[in-house]
């Protein structure tokens, strides 16, 4: 196995638990549900999505499906997919299909609404579960993919990289790193462009549990065309971000592009939440582009 030490600009995942009560957006009158076709299913309006935020989840209750079925969510104006397709390979009927929303997807739903479409599914309900996590505005994937004891893949579709450009950074937020950590990013999945620090060391940085890759023109163009897969082992992946340096301040622990020794000092707890008066514990200290872990 070849270890590819990806680079970074850490950040600890911003996670804040809240009580999440599902909100029913649509309900079938029949226990058999309604058939979803390529022509579309129930229309969920923008006004119904007014409270959507990054980290929220759209849940679709599936009554039945046939082999070869596919379920997607499209933007309300049919200008593109809101969420990637789901296939029935591992579903036991009845089932709940969950689409986790990035901040950009939540914004699109608020503006345009969405429509389920595809083939071979009968659905009975569509619900929204408010966010249980505070998701960074630059996140294009979030969750907790535990790769500590086995290889796992995280696939990101091409539309998530629609705004990617040279100089942007792919930032991987990790935790619980084991003695052997292997992370292999590939543009376009199998047979695509393998990104590694051996061939391009100047584009990879790493600090603590955070890793980042600076995109070239070629990589950005291919991401927009082919998408991306991360293969990982020996680590938990918590979040993947597409960050534009100098793109504006957020509540992230690391503001990529900030560079000033005179910048104000900020403290965050290990869940990534800002702390005004830290004491009696371990905290993340940020000043400009300098981030350190401190005990107070």
mmCIF file with all atom_site columns, N, CA, C and O in Angstrom, residues 256-282:
data_model
loop_
_atom_site.group_PDB
_atom_site.id
_atom_site.type_symbol
_atom_site.label_atom_id
_atom_site.label_alt_id
_atom_site.label_comp_id
_atom_site.label_asym_id
_atom_site.label_entity_id
_atom_site.label_seq_id
_atom_site.pdbx_PDB_ins_code
_atom_site.Cartn_x
_atom_site.Cartn_y
_atom_site.Cartn_z
_atom_site.occupancy
_atom_site.B_iso_or_equiv
_atom_site.pdbx_formal_charge
_atom_site.auth_seq_id
_atom_site.auth_comp_id
_atom_site.auth_asym_id
_atom_site.auth_atom_id
_atom_site.pdbx_PDB_model_num
ATOM 1   N N  . UNK A 1 256 ? -8.918  30.142 5.855  1.00 0.00 ? 256 UNK A N  1
ATOM 2   C CA . UNK A 1 256 ? -7.859  29.975 4.880  1.00 0.00 ? 256 UNK A CA 1
ATOM 3   C C  . UNK A 1 256 ? -7.706  31.275 4.118  1.00 0.00 ? 256 UNK A C  1
ATOM 4   O O  . UNK A 1 256 ? -8.646  31.810 3.560  1.00 0.00 ? 256 UNK A O  1
ATOM 5   N N  . UNK A 1 257 ? -6.495  31.787 4.071  1.00 0.00 ? 257 UNK A N  1
ATOM 6   C CA . UNK A 1 257 ? -6.239  33.044 3.410  1.00 0.00 ? 257 UNK A CA 1
ATOM 7   C C  . UNK A 1 257 ? -5.977  34.144 4.417  1.00 0.00 ? 257 UNK A C  1
ATOM 8   O O  . UNK A 1 257 ? -5.427  35.181 4.074  1.00 0.00 ? 257 UNK A O  1
ATOM 9   N N  . UNK A 1 258 ? -6.373  33.975 5.680  1.00 0.00 ? 258 UNK A N  1
ATOM 10  C CA . UNK A 1 258 ? -6.074  34.970 6.694  1.00 0.00 ? 258 UNK A CA 1
ATOM 11  C C  . UNK A 1 258 ? -4.604  34.902 7.038  1.00 0.00 ? 258 UNK A C  1
ATOM 12  O O  . UNK A 1 258 ? -4.033  33.840 7.189  1.00 0.00 ? 258 UNK A O  1
ATOM 13  N N  . UNK A 1 259 ? -3.956  36.046 7.161  1.00 0.00 ? 259 UNK A N  1
ATOM 14  C CA . UNK A 1 259 ? -2.520  36.042 7.409  1.00 0.00 ? 259 UNK A CA 1
ATOM 15  C C  . UNK A 1 259 ? -2.125  37.333 8.091  1.00 0.00 ? 259 UNK A C  1
ATOM 16  O O  . UNK A 1 259 ? -1.717  38.296 7.451  1.00 0.00 ? 259 UNK A O  1
ATOM 17  N N  . UNK A 1 260 ? -2.235  37.371 9.406  1.00 0.00 ? 260 UNK A N  1
ATOM 18  C CA . UNK A 1 260 ? -1.853  38.578 10.122 1.00 0.00 ? 260 UNK A CA 1
ATOM 19  C C  . UNK A 1 260 ? -1.547  38.246 11.571 1.00 0.00 ? 260 UNK A C  1
ATOM 20  O O  . UNK A 1 260 ? -2.381  37.720 12.283 1.00 0.00 ? 260 UNK A O  1
ATOM 21  N N  . UNK A 1 261 ? -0.326  38.581 11.980 1.00 0.00 ? 261 UNK A N  1
ATOM 22  C CA . UNK A 1 261 ? 0.045   38.361 13.381 1.00 0.00 ? 261 UNK A CA 1
ATOM 23  C C  . UNK A 1 261 ? -0.678  39.330 14.304 1.00 0.00 ? 261 UNK A C  1
ATOM 24  O O  . UNK A 1 261 ? -0.661  39.155 15.526 1.00 0.00 ? 261 UNK A O  1
ATOM 25  N N  . UNK A 1 262 ? -1.281  40.361 13.713 1.00 0.00 ? 262 UNK A N  1
ATOM 26  C CA . UNK A 1 262 ? -2.020  41.335 14.513 1.00 0.00 ? 262 UNK A CA 1
ATOM 27  C C  . UNK A 1 262 ? -3.508  41.009 14.582 1.00 0.00 ? 262 UNK A C  1
ATOM 28  O O  . UNK A 1 262 ? -4.277  41.760 15.163 1.00 0.00 ? 262 UNK A O  1
ATOM 29  N N  . UNK A 1 263 ? -3.897  39.895 13.986 1.00 0.00 ? 263 UNK A N  1
ATOM 30  C CA . UNK A 1 263 ? -5.311  39.517 13.979 1.00 0.00 ? 263 UNK A CA 1
ATOM 31  C C  . UNK A 1 263 ? -5.774  39.193 15.393 1.00 0.00 ? 263 UNK A C  1
ATOM 32  O O  . UNK A 1 263 ? -4.978  38.775 16.247 1.00 0.00 ? 263 UNK A O  1
ATOM 33  N N  . UNK A 1 264 ? -7.053  39.375 15.706 1.00 0.00 ? 264 UNK A N  1
ATOM 34  C CA . UNK A 1 264 ? -7.559  39.044 17.036 1.00 0.00 ? 264 UNK A CA 1
ATOM 35  C C  . UNK A 1 264 ? -7.459  37.551 17.314 1.00 0.00 ? 264 UNK A C  1
ATOM 36  O O  . UNK A 1 264 ? -7.552  36.729 16.406 1.00 0.00 ? 264 UNK A O  1
ATOM 37  N N  . UNK A 1 265 ? -7.280  37.213 18.580 1.00 0.00 ? 265 UNK A N  1
ATOM 38  C CA . UNK A 1 265 ? -7.181  35.818 18.987 1.00 0.00 ? 265 UNK A CA 1
ATOM 39  C C  . UNK A 1 265 ? -8.580  35.280 19.242 1.00 0.00 ? 265 UNK A C  1
ATOM 40  O O  . UNK A 1 265 ? -9.403  35.928 19.891 1.00 0.00 ? 265 UNK A O  1
ATOM 41  N N  . UNK A 1 266 ? -8.846  34.084 18.694 1.00 0.00 ? 266 UNK A N  1
ATOM 42  C CA . UNK A 1 266 ? -10.133 33.433 18.894 1.00 0.00 ? 266 UNK A CA 1
ATOM 43  C C  . UNK A 1 266 ? -9.903  32.043 19.435 1.00 0.00 ? 266 UNK A C  1
ATOM 44  O O  . UNK A 1 266 ? -8.898  31.397 19.109 1.00 0.00 ? 266 UNK A O  1
ATOM 45  N N  . UNK A 1 267 ? -10.850 31.557 20.250 1.00 0.00 ? 267 UNK A N  1
ATOM 46  C CA . UNK A 1 267 ? -10.753 30.211 20.800 1.00 0.00 ? 267 UNK A CA 1
ATOM 47  C C  . UNK A 1 267 ? -11.989 29.408 20.417 1.00 0.00 ? 267 UNK A C  1
ATOM 48  O O  . UNK A 1 267 ? -13.103 29.942 20.339 1.00 0.00 ? 267 UNK A O  1
ATOM 49  N N  . UNK A 1 268 ? -11.778 28.101 20.167 1.00 0.00 ? 268 UNK A N  1
ATOM 50  C CA . UNK A 1 268 ? -12.857 27.185 19.824 1.00 0.00 ? 268 UNK A CA 1
ATOM 51  C C  . UNK A 1 268 ? -12.686 25.919 20.652 1.00 0.00 ? 268 UNK A C  1
ATOM 52  O O  . UNK A 1 268 ? -11.550 25.508 20.953 1.00 0.00 ? 268 UNK A O  1
ATOM 53  N N  . UNK A 1 269 ? -13.811 25.296 21.012 1.00 0.00 ? 269 UNK A N  1
ATOM 54  C CA . UNK A 1 269 ? -13.692 24.006 21.687 1.00 0.00 ? 269 UNK A CA 1
ATOM 55  C C  . UNK A 1 269 ? -13.441 22.916 20.652 1.00 0.00 ? 269 UNK A C  1
ATOM 56  O O  . UNK A 1 269 ? -13.380 23.186 19.445 1.00 0.00 ? 269 UNK A O  1
ATOM 57  N N  . UNK A 1 270 ? -13.307 21.661 21.096 1.00 0.00 ? 270 UNK A N  1
ATOM 58  C CA . UNK A 1 270 ? -12.939 20.583 20.185 1.00 0.00 ? 270 UNK A CA 1
ATOM 59  C C  . UNK A 1 270 ? -14.090 20.157 19.285 1.00 0.00 ? 270 UNK A C  1
ATOM 60  O O  . UNK A 1 270 ? -13.913 19.313 18.407 1.00 0.00 ? 270 UNK A O  1
ATOM 61  N N  . UNK A 1 271 ? -15.269 20.751 19.466 1.00 0.00 ? 271 UNK A N  1
ATOM 62  C CA . UNK A 1 271 ? -16.389 20.541 18.552 1.00 0.00 ? 271 UNK A CA 1
ATOM 63  C C  . UNK A 1 271 ? -16.475 21.648 17.513 1.00 0.00 ? 271 UNK A C  1
ATOM 64  O O  . UNK A 1 271 ? -17.379 21.679 16.690 1.00 0.00 ? 271 UNK A O  1
ATOM 65  N N  . UNK A 1 272 ? -15.506 22.572 17.564 1.00 0.00 ? 272 UNK A N  1
ATOM 66  C CA . UNK A 1 272 ? -15.470 23.636 16.574 1.00 0.00 ? 272 UNK A CA 1
ATOM 67  C C  . UNK A 1 272 ? -16.318 24.845 16.908 1.00 0.00 ? 272 UNK A C  1
ATOM 68  O O  . UNK A 1 272 ? -16.517 25.720 16.074 1.00 0.00 ? 272 UNK A O  1
ATOM 69  N N  . UNK A 1 273 ? -16.844 24.936 18.144 1.00 0.00 ? 273 UNK A N  1
ATOM 70  C CA . UNK A 1 273 ? -17.696 26.055 18.530 1.00 0.00 ? 273 UNK A CA 1
ATOM 71  C C  . UNK A 1 273 ? -16.862 27.133 19.209 1.00 0.00 ? 273 UNK A C  1
ATOM 72  O O  . UNK A 1 273 ? -15.987 26.844 20.035 1.00 0.00 ? 273 UNK A O  1
ATOM 73  N N  . UNK A 1 274 ? -17.145 28.395 18.870 1.00 0.00 ? 274 UNK A N  1
ATOM 74  C CA . UNK A 1 274 ? -16.397 29.506 19.440 1.00 0.00 ? 274 UNK A CA 1
ATOM 75  C C  . UNK A 1 274 ? -16.629 29.614 20.943 1.00 0.00 ? 274 UNK A C  1
ATOM 76  O O  . UNK A 1 274 ? -17.749 29.441 21.429 1.00 0.00 ? 274 UNK A O  1
ATOM 77  N N  . UNK A 1 275 ? -15.568 29.886 21.692 1.00 0.00 ? 275 UNK A N  1
ATOM 78  C CA . UNK A 1 275 ? -15.636 30.035 23.150 1.00 0.00 ? 275 UNK A CA 1
ATOM 79  C C  . UNK A 1 275 ? -15.128 31.422 23.508 1.00 0.00 ? 275 UNK A C  1
ATOM 80  O O  . UNK A 1 275 ? -14.003 31.801 23.147 1.00 0.00 ? 275 UNK A O  1
ATOM 81  N N  . UNK A 1 276 ? -15.942 32.193 24.211 1.00 0.00 ? 276 UNK A N  1
ATOM 82  C CA . UNK A 1 276 ? -15.567 33.571 24.538 1.00 0.00 ? 276 UNK A CA 1
ATOM 83  C C  . UNK A 1 276 ? -14.528 33.647 25.664 1.00 0.00 ? 276 UNK A C  1
ATOM 84  O O  . UNK A 1 276 ? -13.568 34.400 25.584 1.00 0.00 ? 276 UNK A O  1
ATOM 85  N N  . UNK A 1 277 ? -14.712 32.843 26.701 1.00 0.00 ? 277 UNK A N  1
ATOM 86  C CA . UNK A 1 277 ? -13.798 32.889 27.851 1.00 0.00 ? 277 UNK A CA 1
ATOM 87  C C  . UNK A 1 277 ? -13.338 31.471 28.187 1.00 0.00 ? 277 UNK A C  1
ATOM 88  O O  . UNK A 1 277 ? -13.840 30.850 29.127 1.00 0.00 ? 277 UNK A O  1
ATOM 89  N N  . UNK A 1 278 ? -12.388 30.942 27.425 1.00 0.00 ? 278 UNK A N  1
ATOM 90  C CA . UNK A 1 278 ? -11.957 29.555 27.636 1.00 0.00 ? 278 UNK A CA 1
ATOM 91  C C  . UNK A 1 278 ? -11.228 29.360 28.956 1.00 0.00 ? 278 UNK A C  1
ATOM 92  O O  . UNK A 1 278 ? -10.452 30.219 29.388 1.00 0.00 ? 278 UNK A O  1
ATOM 93  N N  . UNK A 1 279 ? -11.486 28.215 29.608 1.00 0.00 ? 279 UNK A N  1
ATOM 94  C CA . UNK A 1 279 ? -10.773 27.877 30.836 1.00 0.00 ? 279 UNK A CA 1
ATOM 95  C C  . UNK A 1 279 ? -10.982 26.402 31.140 1.00 0.00 ? 279 UNK A C  1
ATOM 96  O O  . UNK A 1 279 ? -11.952 25.792 30.696 1.00 0.00 ? 279 UNK A O  1
ATOM 97  N N  . UNK A 1 280 ? -10.039 25.826 31.858 1.00 0.00 ? 280 UNK A N  1
ATOM 98  C CA . UNK A 1 280 ? -10.154 24.451 32.353 1.00 0.00 ? 280 UNK A CA 1
ATOM 99  C C  . UNK A 1 280 ? -10.429 23.432 31.245 1.00 0.00 ? 280 UNK A C  1
ATOM 100 O O  . UNK A 1 280 ? -11.398 22.680 31.278 1.00 0.00 ? 280 UNK A O  1
ATOM 101 N N  . UNK A 1 281 ? -9.569  23.413 30.259 1.00 0.00 ? 281 UNK A N  1
ATOM 102 C CA . UNK A 1 281 ? -9.748  22.430 29.191 1.00 0.00 ? 281 UNK A CA 1
ATOM 103 C C  . UNK A 1 281 ? -8.784  22.636 28.046 1.00 0.00 ? 281 UNK A C  1
ATOM 104 O O  . UNK A 1 281 ? -7.870  23.468 28.109 1.00 0.00 ? 281 UNK A O  1
ATOM 105 N N  . UNK A 1 282 ? -8.995  21.864 26.977 1.00 0.00 ? 282 UNK A N  1
ATOM 106 C CA . UNK A 1 282 ? -8.171  21.951 25.777 1.00 0.00 ? 282 UNK A CA 1
ATOM 107 C C  . UNK A 1 282 ? -8.968  22.683 24.707 1.00 0.00 ? 282 UNK A C  1
ATOM 108 O O  . UNK A 1 282 ? -10.139 22.366 24.469 1.00 0.00 ? 282 UNK A O  1
#
